[in-house]
Amino acid sequence: MKKEKGLLLVLSGPAGVGKGTVCASLRQEETDIQYSVSATTRLPRQGEVDGVNYFFKTREQFEKMIEQDQLLEWAEYVGNYYGTPVDYVRETIDKGQDIILEIEVQGALKVRERFPEGVFIFLMPPSLAELRNRIVGRGTETEDVINKRMTVAREEIDMMKKYDYVVENDQVHLAVERIKSIVTAEHCKRERLIEKYKELVEVD
Ligand code: 5GP
């Protein structure tokens, strides 16, 4: 019997919404979802491990990966490159395992072009005020920088229209439960199960 492909899940949303936190929390749960490790040119933060959090690359190395078509998508974000190595994604879904990509919105739209069958989940802040709090809470940015980030965030929120699902990140554990429900529902989609039950169901 033909093996069902795994789901390509894309978790995205505006900067500051908590994509990283939600993804890390999902990762701690006992699910069968695999995680894509991105390549980046930004420097490792304290505690980050090469090959676990990211594959840390020089700009030269990253540009070579682009040239050699090793990336499913890539984007330049706050002065650094970020991209998804394509081989691991393909191998995983071909094996029938689900994989999740946690990426910003420009990259997510590029994945949509190459993998329209992907499942695109938009993480939504509970409100703009809350998003602003999270952006302010992160560091020591000036008012000017915060306002610029908020303008970008509004544009990013507008991208919600291009996604299949919208998950509010009011509380991390609730957002994680919603994502797990989406994965379950996607596995129950008729189109995915036609092949499995073809002996039982008449095809017209
Ligand atoms: P950070 O530097 O905080 O780890 O990540 C910055 C942003 O880059 C986050 O919004 C994160 O989702 C995004 N990001 C991480 N990996 C990738 C990737 O492979 N491709 C794209 N397009 N964005 C990514």
PDB file of N, CA, C and O in Angstrom, residues 124-152:
ATOM      1  N   MET A 124      -1.772  34.144  16.550  1.00  0.00           N
ATOM      2  CA  MET A 124      -2.328  35.496  16.656  1.00  0.00           C
ATOM      3  C   MET A 124      -2.158  36.034  18.077  1.00  0.00           C
ATOM      4  O   MET A 124      -2.472  35.329  19.038  1.00  0.00           O
ATOM      5  N   PRO A 125      -1.687  37.287  18.227  1.00  0.00           N
ATOM      6  CA  PRO A 125      -1.627  37.856  19.577  1.00  0.00           C
ATOM      7  C   PRO A 125      -3.047  38.150  20.054  1.00  0.00           C
ATOM      8  O   PRO A 125      -3.918  38.455  19.233  1.00  0.00           O
ATOM      9  N   PRO A 126      -3.294  38.083  21.370  1.00  0.00           N
ATOM     10  CA  PRO A 126      -4.654  38.356  21.862  1.00  0.00           C
ATOM     11  C   PRO A 126      -5.097  39.779  21.528  1.00  0.00           C
ATOM     12  O   PRO A 126      -6.272  40.029  21.327  1.00  0.00           O
ATOM     13  N   SER A 127      -4.149  40.728  21.468  1.00  0.00           N
ATOM     14  CA  SER A 127      -4.489  42.106  21.090  1.00  0.00           C
ATOM     15  C   SER A 127      -3.198  42.825  20.693  1.00  0.00           C
ATOM     16  O   SER A 127      -2.099  42.352  21.001  1.00  0.00           O
ATOM     17  N   LEU A 128      -3.365  43.970  20.032  1.00  0.00           N
ATOM     18  CA  LEU A 128      -2.173  44.748  19.668  1.00  0.00           C
ATOM     19  C   LEU A 128      -1.471  45.269  20.916  1.00  0.00           C
ATOM     20  O   LEU A 128      -0.245  45.343  20.974  1.00  0.00           O
ATOM     21  N   ALA A 129      -2.282  45.623  21.929  1.00  0.00           N
ATOM     22  CA  ALA A 129      -1.705  46.141  23.175  1.00  0.00           C
ATOM     23  C   ALA A 129      -0.803  45.083  23.811  1.00  0.00           C
ATOM     24  O   ALA A 129       0.304  45.367  24.276  1.00  0.00           O
ATOM     25  N   GLU A 130      -1.287  43.837  23.782  1.00  0.00           N
ATOM     26  CA  GLU A 130      -0.520  42.729  24.364  1.00  0.00           C
ATOM     27  C   GLU A 130       0.765  42.489  23.561  1.00  0.00           C
ATOM     28  O   GLU A 130       1.841  42.250  24.129  1.00  0.00           O
ATOM     29  N   LEU A 131       0.648  42.594  22.232  1.00  0.00           N
ATOM     30  CA  LEU A 131       1.837  42.398  21.386  1.00  0.00           C
ATOM     31  C   LEU A 131       2.876  43.474  21.702  1.00  0.00           C
ATOM     32  O   LEU A 131       4.069  43.202  21.818  1.00  0.00           O
ATOM     33  N   ARG A 132       2.395  44.703  21.872  1.00  0.00           N
ATOM     34  CA  ARG A 132       3.287  45.806  22.196  1.00  0.00           C
ATOM     35  C   ARG A 132       3.994  45.527  23.535  1.00  0.00           C
ATOM     36  O   ARG A 132       5.199  45.701  23.657  1.00  0.00           O
ATOM     37  N   ASN A 133       3.236  45.059  24.508  1.00  0.00           N
ATOM     38  CA  ASN A 133       3.834  44.707  25.806  1.00  0.00           C
ATOM     39  C   ASN A 133       4.946  43.693  25.636  1.00  0.00           C
ATOM     40  O   ASN A 133       5.991  43.785  26.269  1.00  0.00           O
ATOM     41  N   ARG A 134       4.689  42.700  24.765  1.00  0.00           N
ATOM     42  CA  ARG A 134       5.690  41.636  24.591  1.00  0.00           C
ATOM     43  C   ARG A 134       6.927  42.178  23.896  1.00  0.00           C
ATOM     44  O   ARG A 134       8.045  41.806  24.233  1.00  0.00           O
ATOM     45  N   ILE A 135       6.722  43.068  22.928  1.00  0.00           N
ATOM     46  CA  ILE A 135       7.872  43.643  22.216  1.00  0.00           C
ATOM     47  C   ILE A 135       8.671  44.541  23.170  1.00  0.00           C
ATOM     48  O   ILE A 135       9.893  44.484  23.216  1.00  0.00           O
ATOM     49  N   VAL A 136       7.964  45.331  23.968  1.00  0.00           N
ATOM     50  CA  VAL A 136       8.639  46.222  24.929  1.00  0.00           C
ATOM     51  C   VAL A 136       9.365  45.380  25.979  1.00  0.00           C
ATOM     52  O   VAL A 136      10.520  45.653  26.323  1.00  0.00           O
ATOM     53  N   GLY A 137       8.695  44.328  26.432  1.00  0.00           N
ATOM     54  CA  GLY A 137       9.243  43.490  27.498  1.00  0.00           C
ATOM     55  C   GLY A 137      10.508  42.764  27.123  1.00  0.00           C
ATOM     56  O   GLY A 137      11.255  42.307  27.979  1.00  0.00           O
ATOM     57  N   ARG A 138      10.775  42.659  25.823  1.00  0.00           N
ATOM     58  CA  ARG A 138      11.901  41.860  25.359  1.00  0.00           C
ATOM     59  C   ARG A 138      13.250  42.506  25.592  1.00  0.00           C
ATOM     60  O   ARG A 138      14.245  41.829  25.749  1.00  0.00           O
ATOM     61  N   GLY A 139      13.299  43.838  25.520  1.00  0.00           N
ATOM     62  CA  GLY A 139      14.633  44.442  25.594  1.00  0.00           C
ATOM     63  C   GLY A 139      14.569  45.919  25.900  1.00  0.00           C
ATOM     64  O   GLY A 139      13.638  46.396  26.543  1.00  0.00           O
ATOM     65  N   THR A 140      15.582  46.611  25.411  1.00  0.00           N
ATOM     66  CA  THR A 140      15.737  48.008  25.807  1.00  0.00           C
ATOM     67  C   THR A 140      15.542  48.915  24.592  1.00  0.00           C
ATOM     68  O   THR A 140      16.173  49.957  24.494  1.00  0.00           O
ATOM     69  N   GLU A 141      14.695  48.508  23.653  1.00  0.00           N
ATOM     70  CA  GLU A 141      14.500  49.302  22.441  1.00  0.00           C
ATOM     71  C   GLU A 141      13.916  50.681  22.754  1.00  0.00           C
ATOM     72  O   GLU A 141      13.153  50.837  23.703  1.00  0.00           O
ATOM     73  N   THR A 142      14.267  51.652  21.912  1.00  0.00           N
ATOM     74  CA  THR A 142      13.721  53.000  22.078  1.00  0.00           C
ATOM     75  C   THR A 142      12.274  53.012  21.585  1.00  0.00           C
ATOM     76  O   THR A 142      11.835  52.102  20.868  1.00  0.00           O
ATOM     77  N   GLU A 143      11.559  54.078  21.939  1.00  0.00           N
ATOM     78  CA  GLU A 143      10.160  54.242  21.525  1.00  0.00           C
ATOM     79  C   GLU A 143      10.037  54.171  20.003  1.00  0.00           C
ATOM     80  O   GLU A 143       9.124  53.550  19.458  1.00  0.00           O
ATOM     81  N   ASP A 144      11.031  54.791  19.326  1.00  0.00           N
ATOM     82  CA  ASP A 144      11.023  54.832  17.870  1.00  0.00           C
ATOM     83  C   ASP A 144      11.098  53.412  17.280  1.00  0.00           C
ATOM     84  O   ASP A 144      10.323  53.045  16.388  1.00  0.00           O
ATOM     85  N   VAL A 145      12.025  52.623  17.811  1.00  0.00           N
ATOM     86  CA  VAL A 145      12.191  51.240  17.332  1.00  0.00           C
ATOM     87  C   VAL A 145      10.919  50.441  17.622  1.00  0.00           C
ATOM     88  O   VAL A 145      10.432  49.680  16.768  1.00  0.00           O
ATOM     89  N   ILE A 146      10.354  50.644  18.782  1.00  0.00           N
ATOM     90  CA  ILE A 146       9.130  49.901  19.150  1.00  0.00           C
ATOM     91  C   ILE A 146       7.996  50.256  18.190  1.00  0.00           C
ATOM     92  O   ILE A 146       7.290  49.367  17.692  1.00  0.00           O
ATOM     93  N   ASN A 147       7.867  51.541  17.865  1.00  0.00           N
ATOM     94  CA  ASN A 147       6.809  51.942  16.928  1.00  0.00           C
ATOM     95  C   ASN A 147       7.017  51.325  15.554  1.00  0.00           C
ATOM     96  O   ASN A 147       6.060  50.878  14.917  1.00  0.00           O
ATOM     97  N   LYS A 148       8.289  51.276  15.114  1.00  0.00           N
ATOM     98  CA  LYS A 148       8.575  50.662  13.806  1.00  0.00           C
ATOM     99  C   LYS A 148       8.194  49.192  13.845  1.00  0.00           C
ATOM    100  O   LYS A 148       7.595  48.664  12.906  1.00  0.00           O
ATOM    101  N   ARG A 149       8.565  48.533  14.933  1.00  0.00           N
ATOM    102  CA  ARG A 149       8.232  47.098  15.048  1.00  0.00           C
ATOM    103  C   ARG A 149       6.722  46.888  15.038  1.00  0.00           C
ATOM    104  O   ARG A 149       6.239  45.906  14.472  1.00  0.00           O
ATOM    105  N   MET A 150       5.996  47.812  15.664  1.00  0.00           N
ATOM    106  CA  MET A 150       4.535  47.669  15.691  1.00  0.00           C
ATOM    107  C   MET A 150       3.949  47.844  14.285  1.00  0.00           C
ATOM    108  O   MET A 150       2.993  47.154  13.924  1.00  0.00           O
ATOM    109  N   THR A 151       4.529  48.758  13.498  1.00  0.00           N
ATOM    110  CA  THR A 151       4.050  48.940  12.119  1.00  0.00           C
ATOM    111  C   THR A 151       4.262  47.655  11.326  1.00  0.00           C
ATOM    112  O   THR A 151       3.366  47.182  10.609  1.00  0.00           O
ATOM    113  N   VAL A 152       5.467  47.080  11.484  1.00  0.00           N
ATOM    114  CA  VAL A 152       5.752  45.817  10.786  1.00  0.00           C
ATOM    115  C   VAL A 152       4.793  44.730  11.277  1.00  0.00           C
ATOM    116  O   VAL A 152       4.236  43.965  10.478  1.00  0.00           O
TER     117      VAL A 152
END
